[in-house]
XYZ file of C-alpha atoms in Angstrom:
655
model
C 123.894 69.498 105.909
C 125.245 70.563 102.542
C 123.244 67.859 100.751
C 120.055 68.835 102.617
C 120.540 72.486 101.647
C 121.078 71.598 97.988
C 117.997 69.370 98.005
C 115.931 72.207 99.484
C 117.123 74.675 96.852
C 116.459 72.140 94.117
C 112.899 71.581 95.384
C 112.286 75.329 95.398
C 113.592 75.618 91.836
C 111.080 73.001 90.698
C 108.128 74.444 92.619
C 107.804 78.021 91.385
C 104.608 78.753 93.328
C 106.187 77.871 96.678
C 109.300 79.845 95.750
C 107.225 82.876 94.778
C 105.295 82.803 98.071
C 108.559 82.505 100.010
C 109.985 85.491 98.132
C 106.909 87.582 98.935
C 107.010 86.567 102.611
C 110.737 87.212 103.048
C 110.473 90.553 101.284
C 107.499 91.567 103.456
C 109.425 90.615 106.602
C 112.794 92.193 105.866
C 111.693 95.113 103.713
C 108.271 96.084 105.114
C 106.074 98.686 103.508
C 107.248 102.169 104.461
C 104.114 104.194 103.767
C 104.235 107.723 102.381
C 107.985 108.161 102.623
C 110.741 109.263 100.225
C 109.283 110.085 96.781
C 105.943 108.458 97.640
C 105.105 111.679 99.510
C 105.509 113.725 96.352
C 103.475 111.402 94.155
C 100.759 111.275 96.821
C 100.728 115.091 96.879
C 100.231 115.232 93.113
C 97.285 112.840 93.315
C 95.749 114.642 96.294
C 95.982 117.939 94.408
C 94.045 116.338 91.555
C 91.459 114.918 93.927
C 90.937 118.264 95.654
C 91.178 120.298 92.419
C 94.170 122.534 93.017
C 94.125 122.496 96.821
C 97.959 122.432 96.866
C 98.499 124.514 93.731
C 100.473 127.137 95.687
C 102.776 124.652 97.384
C 106.387 125.172 96.282
C 106.630 121.679 94.795
C 103.594 122.192 92.525
C 103.486 125.975 92.161
C 105.541 126.158 88.970
C 104.748 122.660 87.679
C 106.239 119.246 88.411
C 107.404 116.172 86.517
C 103.868 114.790 86.764
C 103.307 115.874 83.170
C 105.787 113.240 81.946
C 103.843 110.248 83.357
C 100.355 108.754 83.327
C 100.807 107.604 86.931
C 98.602 110.251 88.539
C 95.904 109.876 85.886
C 95.700 106.122 86.525
C 95.916 106.186 90.317
C 93.640 109.192 90.989
C 90.331 107.386 90.245
C 91.344 104.554 92.597
C 92.384 107.008 95.307
C 89.019 108.730 94.968
C 87.368 105.459 96.018
C 89.812 104.173 98.642
C 91.755 107.193 99.853
C 95.455 107.922 99.407
C 96.882 105.708 102.174
C 94.849 102.599 101.310
C 95.412 103.050 97.581
C 99.161 103.346 97.911
C 99.310 100.378 100.289
C 97.222 98.043 98.116
C 98.892 99.051 94.850
C 102.326 98.648 96.419
C 101.510 95.134 97.602
C 100.177 94.157 94.184
C 102.967 95.794 92.191
C 105.685 94.500 94.503
C 104.371 90.945 94.141
C 104.373 91.397 90.346
C 107.906 92.791 90.547
C 109.101 89.694 92.425
C 107.306 87.443 89.944
C 108.838 89.193 86.920
C 112.244 89.112 88.600
C 111.854 85.381 89.184
C 110.976 84.821 85.528
C 113.968 86.823 84.313
C 116.474 85.257 86.710
C 115.452 81.722 85.702
C 115.791 82.763 82.057
C 119.265 84.226 82.645
C 120.843 81.772 85.066
C 121.251 78.215 83.859
C 121.982 76.813 87.312
C 118.676 76.368 89.134
C 120.349 76.433 92.540
C 122.246 79.658 91.808
C 119.012 81.210 90.528
C 117.116 80.331 93.725
C 119.913 81.644 95.956
C 120.011 84.907 93.993
C 116.244 85.363 94.235
C 116.218 84.747 97.985
C 119.056 87.232 98.349
C 117.254 89.889 96.282
C 114.078 89.405 98.313
C 115.789 90.587 101.515
C 118.393 93.025 100.169
C 117.687 96.525 98.793
C 119.768 96.991 95.645
C 120.996 100.557 95.323
C 121.875 101.961 91.919
C 123.786 105.065 91.012
C 125.315 106.943 93.907
C 124.720 107.900 97.536
C 122.082 105.149 98.036
C 119.243 107.534 97.195
C 117.450 105.160 94.841
C 116.938 101.401 95.102
C 115.565 99.046 92.490
C 113.377 97.212 95.025
C 111.969 100.088 97.072
C 109.535 99.573 99.955
C 107.161 102.383 98.993
C 104.878 103.025 96.042
C 105.969 105.130 93.065
C 105.711 104.638 89.281
C 109.273 103.303 89.387
C 108.153 99.913 90.679
C 105.587 99.615 87.860
C 108.097 100.630 85.207
C 110.811 98.334 86.566
C 108.427 95.372 86.586
C 107.508 95.898 82.945
C 111.158 96.327 81.922
C 112.075 93.036 83.624
C 109.254 91.278 81.784
C 110.453 92.828 78.526
C 114.007 91.560 79.094
C 112.708 88.061 79.826
C 110.741 88.133 76.582
C 113.807 89.376 74.693
C 115.779 86.316 75.791
C 113.055 84.185 74.185
C 113.030 86.465 71.100
C 109.469 87.650 71.654
C 110.208 91.155 70.417
C 106.596 92.261 69.964
C 105.519 91.366 73.506
C 108.708 92.961 74.859
C 107.932 96.205 73.029
C 104.402 96.286 74.473
C 105.833 95.909 77.985
C 108.313 98.699 77.323
C 105.581 100.970 75.958
C 103.715 100.605 79.259
C 106.906 101.190 81.233
C 107.656 104.364 79.267
C 104.182 105.719 79.979
C 104.637 105.307 83.737
C 108.293 106.322 84.150
C 110.215 107.213 80.967
C 113.536 107.710 82.747
C 113.601 104.212 84.261
C 112.244 102.543 81.119
C 114.480 104.191 78.528
C 117.382 101.816 79.176
C 115.051 98.897 78.436
C 114.077 100.497 75.135
C 117.752 100.831 74.157
C 118.340 97.162 75.026
C 115.330 96.235 72.864
C 116.643 98.267 69.929
C 120.043 96.607 70.248
C 118.524 93.115 70.437
C 116.342 93.709 67.366
C 119.292 95.166 65.444
C 121.511 92.175 66.249
C 118.730 89.784 65.286
C 117.752 91.442 62.003
C 120.820 93.283 60.695
C 124.355 92.223 59.741
C 127.162 93.319 62.037
C 128.680 95.635 59.415
C 125.445 97.562 58.985
C 125.032 97.845 62.773
C 128.567 99.243 62.994
C 127.802 101.823 60.293
C 124.552 102.887 61.944
C 126.221 103.119 65.366
C 129.073 105.173 63.962
C 126.802 107.600 62.120
C 124.584 108.037 65.185
C 127.634 108.691 67.355
C 128.857 111.365 64.951
C 125.410 112.986 64.852
C 125.073 112.989 68.654
C 128.581 114.382 69.068
C 127.809 117.127 66.557
C 124.671 118.129 68.447
C 126.338 118.088 71.856
C 129.357 120.063 70.678
C 127.222 122.741 69.015
C 124.915 124.506 71.537
C 123.176 126.460 68.779
C 121.871 123.134 67.453
C 121.465 121.318 70.770
C 119.600 123.981 72.783
C 116.534 124.094 70.460
C 116.313 120.298 70.814
C 117.081 119.785 74.516
C 116.336 123.209 75.998
C 118.788 125.285 78.034
C 119.920 124.907 81.637
C 122.005 127.920 82.638
C 124.850 127.790 85.160
C 122.851 129.395 87.968
C 120.010 126.873 87.645
C 122.473 123.981 87.488
C 124.307 125.253 90.579
C 121.085 125.354 92.611
C 120.152 121.837 91.471
C 123.624 120.668 92.459
C 123.289 122.130 95.969
C 120.063 120.250 96.674
C 120.461 117.079 94.567
C 123.997 115.743 94.908
C 122.880 112.289 93.750
C 122.317 113.560 90.175
C 126.038 114.359 89.788
C 128.266 111.276 89.385
C 131.306 113.341 90.413
C 129.768 113.569 93.903
C 129.345 109.821 94.316
C 131.344 107.977 96.945
C 134.163 105.518 96.373
C 131.983 102.655 97.609
C 129.354 103.571 94.977
C 131.926 103.265 92.214
C 133.147 100.010 93.736
C 129.710 98.411 93.391
C 129.319 99.835 89.889
C 132.712 98.380 88.966
C 131.710 95.003 90.415
C 128.516 95.058 88.334
C 130.473 95.750 85.138
C 133.041 93.120 86.101
C 130.368 90.467 86.640
C 128.715 91.370 83.327
C 132.066 91.189 81.494
C 132.883 87.802 83.025
C 129.458 86.535 81.958
C 129.907 87.757 78.389
C 133.288 86.032 78.073
C 132.215 82.776 79.710
C 131.936 79.835 77.349
C 129.531 78.182 79.806
C 126.823 80.798 79.213
C 124.539 80.437 76.167
C 124.996 82.994 73.419
C 121.516 84.647 73.693
C 122.110 85.348 77.376
C 125.605 86.719 76.743
C 124.108 88.962 74.074
C 121.440 90.405 76.382
C 123.909 90.885 79.243
C 126.321 92.612 76.874
C 123.578 94.959 75.690
C 122.535 95.785 79.267
C 126.148 96.523 80.224
C 126.662 98.641 77.091
C 123.539 100.704 77.794
C 124.681 101.191 81.406
C 128.110 102.347 80.187
C 126.455 104.834 77.833
C 124.309 106.036 80.722
C 127.371 106.632 82.893
C 129.128 108.480 80.061
C 126.206 110.824 79.409
C 125.576 111.133 83.144
C 129.109 112.511 83.499
C 128.726 114.797 80.470
C 125.248 116.175 81.239
C 126.316 118.543 84.092
C 129.072 119.914 81.872
C 126.735 120.815 78.999
C 124.036 123.531 78.824
C 121.234 121.156 77.802
C 118.260 120.857 80.156
C 116.621 117.672 78.824
C 119.903 115.766 78.752
C 120.426 116.465 82.441
C 116.775 115.978 83.388
C 116.821 112.549 81.752
C 119.392 111.471 84.371
C 121.157 109.009 82.038
C 123.019 107.373 84.929
C 119.757 105.666 85.935
C 120.432 103.152 83.168
C 122.619 101.485 85.812
C 119.620 100.060 87.662
C 119.136 97.080 85.384
C 122.832 96.177 85.382
C 123.276 96.527 89.139
C 120.176 94.429 89.801
C 121.129 91.608 87.439
C 124.737 91.621 88.652
C 123.483 89.694 91.701
C 122.071 86.599 89.940
C 124.888 86.672 87.391
C 127.372 86.937 90.249
C 125.946 83.880 91.998
C 126.062 82.011 88.697
C 129.752 82.880 88.313
C 130.453 81.897 91.920
C 129.064 78.420 91.337
C 130.829 78.068 87.992
C 134.258 79.267 89.163
C 134.173 77.284 92.419
C 134.217 74.083 90.374
C 137.473 75.143 88.736
C 140.860 74.560 90.286
C 143.419 77.230 91.073
C 144.095 79.672 93.861
C 142.954 82.704 91.824
C 139.523 81.199 91.211
C 139.040 80.312 94.875
C 140.152 83.732 96.074
C 137.892 85.455 93.577
C 134.898 83.300 94.521
C 135.321 83.848 98.259
C 135.845 87.597 97.832
C 132.721 87.958 95.679
C 130.733 85.797 98.095
C 131.850 87.973 101.007
C 130.822 91.117 99.129
C 127.335 89.731 98.608
C 126.978 88.088 102.008
C 128.121 91.134 104.010
C 126.841 93.873 101.722
C 127.726 97.160 103.437
C 127.546 100.711 102.207
C 130.428 101.813 104.425
C 133.732 101.514 102.607
C 135.775 100.742 105.735
C 133.551 97.833 106.745
C 133.515 96.615 103.159
C 137.304 96.584 102.970
C 137.470 94.794 106.307
C 135.079 92.143 105.002
C 137.282 91.595 101.964
C 140.278 91.213 104.286
C 138.375 88.590 106.266
C 137.464 86.771 103.039
C 141.099 86.602 101.959
C 142.131 85.266 105.346
C 139.398 82.625 105.171
C 140.666 81.656 101.747
C 144.179 81.210 103.127
C 142.832 79.111 105.974
C 140.701 76.913 103.712
C 143.650 76.209 101.434
C 145.611 74.998 104.487
C 148.398 77.532 104.456
C 150.907 77.618 107.355
C 149.751 78.310 110.911
C 150.415 82.034 110.396
C 147.294 82.115 108.230
C 145.208 81.141 111.256
C 146.779 83.962 113.233
C 145.992 86.395 110.418
C 142.447 85.041 110.301
C 142.012 85.682 114.030
C 143.320 89.228 113.646
C 141.038 89.832 110.676
C 137.938 88.556 112.469
C 138.752 90.614 115.562
C 139.266 93.745 113.478
C 136.021 93.156 111.642
C 134.119 92.776 114.931
C 135.664 95.987 116.302
C 134.903 98.003 113.150
C 131.349 96.681 112.903
C 130.670 97.232 116.617
C 132.041 100.765 116.427
C 129.818 101.537 113.451
C 126.803 100.138 115.296
C 127.526 102.264 118.361
C 127.857 105.409 116.244
C 124.709 104.519 114.346
C 122.825 103.937 117.612
C 123.917 107.271 119.040
C 122.873 109.034 115.853
C 119.504 107.318 115.858
C 118.814 108.152 119.490
C 119.691 111.800 118.874
C 117.187 112.052 116.032
C 114.498 109.698 117.311
C 112.190 112.536 118.349
C 111.842 113.690 114.761
C 112.196 110.394 112.908
C 109.753 108.457 115.066
C 107.814 107.120 112.103
C 110.876 105.810 110.295
C 112.988 104.781 113.285
C 111.398 101.361 113.603
C 111.923 100.791 109.875
C 115.594 101.682 110.195
C 116.046 99.368 113.190
C 114.153 96.452 111.659
C 115.683 96.649 108.193
C 119.259 97.744 108.833
C 120.250 96.336 112.210
C 119.991 92.600 111.373
C 121.706 93.078 108.011
C 124.428 95.195 109.601
C 125.207 92.563 112.232
C 124.617 89.390 110.198
C 124.768 90.605 106.636
C 122.040 89.839 104.076
C 123.541 86.422 103.392
C 123.005 85.157 106.930
C 119.622 86.889 107.217
C 118.549 85.086 104.048
C 119.918 81.760 105.281
C 118.267 81.970 108.709
C 114.921 82.929 107.164
C 115.101 80.010 104.761
C 116.018 77.646 107.598
C 112.893 78.649 109.536
C 110.715 78.236 106.459
C 112.274 74.850 105.760
C 111.284 73.779 109.258
C 107.696 74.812 108.533
C 107.837 72.914 105.255
C 108.940 69.748 107.023
C 106.123 70.128 109.545
C 103.514 70.579 106.826
C 101.911 67.408 105.525
C 101.461 68.547 101.950
C 102.373 71.186 99.402
C 98.862 72.623 99.561
C 99.039 72.976 103.334
C 102.459 74.643 103.151
C 101.156 77.073 100.511
C 98.253 77.922 102.789
C 100.667 78.448 105.700
C 102.787 80.820 103.603
C 99.765 82.806 102.461
C 98.556 83.017 106.063
C 101.953 84.264 107.212
C 102.024 86.896 104.469
C 98.562 88.174 105.367
C 99.231 88.126 109.110
C 102.464 90.052 108.566
C 101.120 92.799 106.298
C 97.973 93.509 108.355
C 99.918 95.387 111.086
C 101.652 97.444 108.408
C 98.276 98.260 106.894
C 96.973 99.344 110.277
C 99.875 101.776 110.548
C 100.463 102.883 106.955
C 97.524 101.769 104.852
C 94.780 103.850 106.454
C 94.525 107.388 107.827
C 96.554 107.347 111.015
C 96.500 110.858 112.365
C 95.729 109.508 115.833
C 98.848 107.330 115.939
C 101.013 110.153 114.632
C 99.480 112.591 117.102
C 100.398 110.281 119.953
C 103.907 109.822 118.543
C 104.499 113.582 118.336
C 103.052 114.246 121.789
C 99.903 116.011 120.538
C 101.768 118.557 118.414
C 99.898 117.728 115.213
C 96.551 117.865 116.970
C 97.385 121.233 118.549
C 98.360 122.838 115.231
C 95.434 121.173 113.459
C 92.868 122.559 115.901
C 94.427 126.012 115.604
C 94.288 125.885 111.798
C 90.676 124.772 111.798
C 89.695 127.787 113.866
C 91.677 130.101 111.598
C 90.288 128.636 108.396
C 86.747 129.159 109.645
C 87.401 132.871 110.198
C 90.139 133.902 107.758
C 89.973 131.503 104.785
C 86.268 130.686 104.431
C 85.608 133.365 101.806
C 88.781 133.056 99.742
C 88.931 129.215 99.744
C 92.713 129.596 99.857
C 94.885 126.898 101.392
C 96.985 128.141 104.342
C 100.771 127.880 104.026
C 102.953 126.940 107.001
C 106.638 126.882 107.735
C 107.331 124.282 110.413
C 111.035 123.369 110.238
C 110.939 120.166 112.314
C 107.777 118.752 110.733
C 107.852 116.293 107.842
C 106.136 117.896 104.808
C 103.822 114.924 104.478
C 102.297 115.756 107.854
C 101.595 119.283 106.643
C 100.082 117.965 103.423
C 98.064 114.964 104.572
C 97.381 115.653 108.250
C 96.951 119.424 108.280
C 95.941 119.816 104.599
C 98.185 122.861 104.363
C 100.867 124.007 101.951
C 104.494 123.661 102.979
C 106.410 126.919 102.609
C 109.839 125.315 102.346
C 111.417 121.900 102.788
C 114.389 120.158 101.245
C 111.952 117.481 100.026
C 110.247 119.975 97.703
C 113.501 120.649 95.844
C 113.800 117.142 94.404
C 111.945 118.372 91.322
C 113.834 121.631 90.821
C 115.835 120.176 87.952
C 112.612 120.096 85.910
C 111.626 123.727 86.470
C 113.899 126.751 86.721
C 111.350 128.814 88.649
C 111.114 126.135 91.350
C 114.891 126.149 91.657
C 115.169 129.931 91.938
C 112.275 130.321 94.359
C 113.523 127.380 96.418
C 116.967 128.954 96.798
C 115.431 132.291 97.803
C 113.258 130.676 100.450
C 116.155 128.570 101.746
C 118.194 131.699 102.442
C 115.174 133.345 104.075
C 114.460 130.498 106.527
C 118.032 129.368 107.171
C 118.171 130.634 110.753
C 114.961 128.752 111.564
C 116.030 125.587 109.752
C 119.238 125.420 111.757
C 117.331 123.169 114.140
C 116.771 120.670 111.320
C 120.444 120.662 110.448
C 121.561 120.421 114.064
C 119.097 117.613 114.769
C 120.223 115.551 111.791
C 123.906 116.469 111.726
C 125.114 113.382 113.566
C 122.789 111.070 111.682
C 123.364 112.562 108.210
C 126.086 111.383 105.861
C 128.927 113.826 105.114
C 127.539 114.570 101.659
C 124.156 115.451 103.210
C 125.801 117.831 105.644
C 127.683 119.434 102.760
C 124.463 119.762 100.763
C 122.725 121.402 103.738
C 125.482 123.971 104.018
C 125.530 124.775 100.314
C 121.756 125.012 100.110
C 121.460 127.385 103.064
C 124.453 129.479 102.072
C 127.091 127.945 104.374
C 125.763 130.025 107.261
C 124.239 127.375 109.493
C 126.562 128.353 112.346
C 124.817 131.699 112.804
C 123.128 132.670 116.056
C 119.679 131.437 117.008
C 116.716 133.016 115.157
C 115.654 136.402 116.413
C 112.502 138.501 116.340
C 114.020 140.413 113.430
C 114.377 137.187 111.416
C 110.737 136.392 112.125
C 109.626 139.870 111.025
C 111.486 139.501 107.731
C 109.965 136.070 107.133
C 106.433 137.250 107.932
C 106.604 139.810 105.119
C 106.249 136.941 102.623
C 102.872 137.173 100.886
C 102.752 133.418 100.338
C 103.309 132.528 104.022
C 100.509 132.488 106.609
C 101.881 130.816 109.744
C 105.243 129.903 111.268
C 105.484 127.107 113.854
C 108.583 127.179 116.063
C 109.836 125.916 119.401
C 111.091 129.387 120.376
C 109.235 132.335 121.859
C 110.467 135.275 119.786
C 109.469 138.530 121.462
C 106.093 137.278 122.657
C 104.605 137.713 119.184
C 103.076 134.228 119.014
C 99.357 133.825 118.408
C 98.986 130.464 120.179
C 101.117 128.083 122.224
C 100.843 124.780 124.080
C 104.003 125.412 126.060
C 106.183 123.552 123.520
C 105.187 124.991 120.167
C 104.631 128.646 119.303
C 102.417 129.517 116.343
C 102.985 132.904 114.716
C 100.358 134.520 112.502
C 102.325 136.257 109.759
C 99.512 138.615 108.779
C 99.095 139.888 112.359
C 102.838 140.351 112.772
C 103.049 142.194 109.447
C 100.221 144.492 110.547
C 102.076 145.219 113.797
C 105.207 145.974 111.796
C 103.293 148.305 109.473
C 101.668 150.064 112.418
C 105.065 150.571 114.017
C 106.378 152.185 110.862
């Protein structure tokens, strides 16, 4: 069995086309396209606003400007979206860019890892496993939705592969493109390029002098606000506090212990690679540069919230970790193979522990520690320790099963309690997380490869097997296109029990009578509705949502107005908090409480709260599940739509 597996991996290493198709298929199966979710909603909103010439200009996310001005993404994608529509454009471009990402990753991994078998195993693992970087699992290198990050990351990977082969000019061209699409993600690649060119062209002493002088200059700027503020701009304490309340992920001090564990593992793997005499010098040099840039990113990421400089914080230096944490996987598999060949208990323990971390990758610290315990017990058993080791192994396995089962039960209860309002993402959560939680990405990867190997054996030729793989890829992505890649208001209407259709028909009647002359876009506050449904189904502005605050670090007015609106709608948004409380992580619950003023335990919303909210000039309608004093303008028995202008007129008449 072991020989057959090695032969299969060796055949895949020699046939790059087959390997690439397998990577695309496995990635499509275990990390299917998620549609307009996460940040894809915000980028789609920016493009739609361009297409409809300011239709969403008064939405909170765009009202005071967004980070769109730092990227050419919208300018490039808008003409395509004008032809195909937002959903189809994002779907097609994601499929193309994701395939290019996997191809560039394959090229870089084969350039970095000398062992062909270790390289193939790492690529198969990366195809089925989302690699988080930074903290709180907000961002992943290999995301399943379309943003400029995937374009930028692809170009940075190509640049690193070219750097290994000393093609500095081509690498710089790739980095220039990456910087145009997403400067924050690409900047670490530019620093690696500068370091590689300096090492290649300059003597070590001169590099040391330049590094020292630059460090002194940077320290002088950072320690002197009168010099630094004209360069970086100013972020005052109030602005920073609001950003902190809504964006915990941007503050490394808020990251979890398990986040720092994976960051430490990434640095440890990079250090072991740099000090390994089995790794060629050019590869050790590139890995050392990547690790150094990541360390600088962490340092400035910790300093940025403590300093009054806006651009330094907005640059989110900690994102330089993405390249290190991604490449720690193939480098880790390379070290596993190398160290396993060496004798000694320490090497075997280290190899099995690292293998367990990769094979049972969990984001829960307790499960992770339990998996390490199991790995140590397995190591004792494999080295034929006394019979007590077998007893310890049994205890460890039993404990691991109990902990994992308990986590699954809690996760299932949380999912069922929020299913009504996460219907569109629930199937993604079940499909992506459940198999990896039970089996771990290692076993998921192995089982998938076993099935594909069976198909390979049944195929008569390489050409036939390639055709089978392409057919499987197409047949798998077509259902996702039918759900995500085209306008799907009908499917969403059915999923939400007709709620979208009810509100949509009401808005259409109101627009015909109240908005036809002004051409103004109506603004709604619907606490339990995803903003993307307001934007792309109802074509209305969203008055307030946590999603809109992701860009408040780039604009002080957005931050201030967002905080004001959060305090104004907090009694209505209690339902959002209550609905997600069980499902949300502790840090999310804490962020909710800080954002809404730690008053989410207040009584249910009252007619007085509604009257105060309806005095907002920028708000037209409120959609709730409560009947507050019979002031609603329309209802279907479940939802109550309140016309703010009519309620304000009643209030004025009463005065």
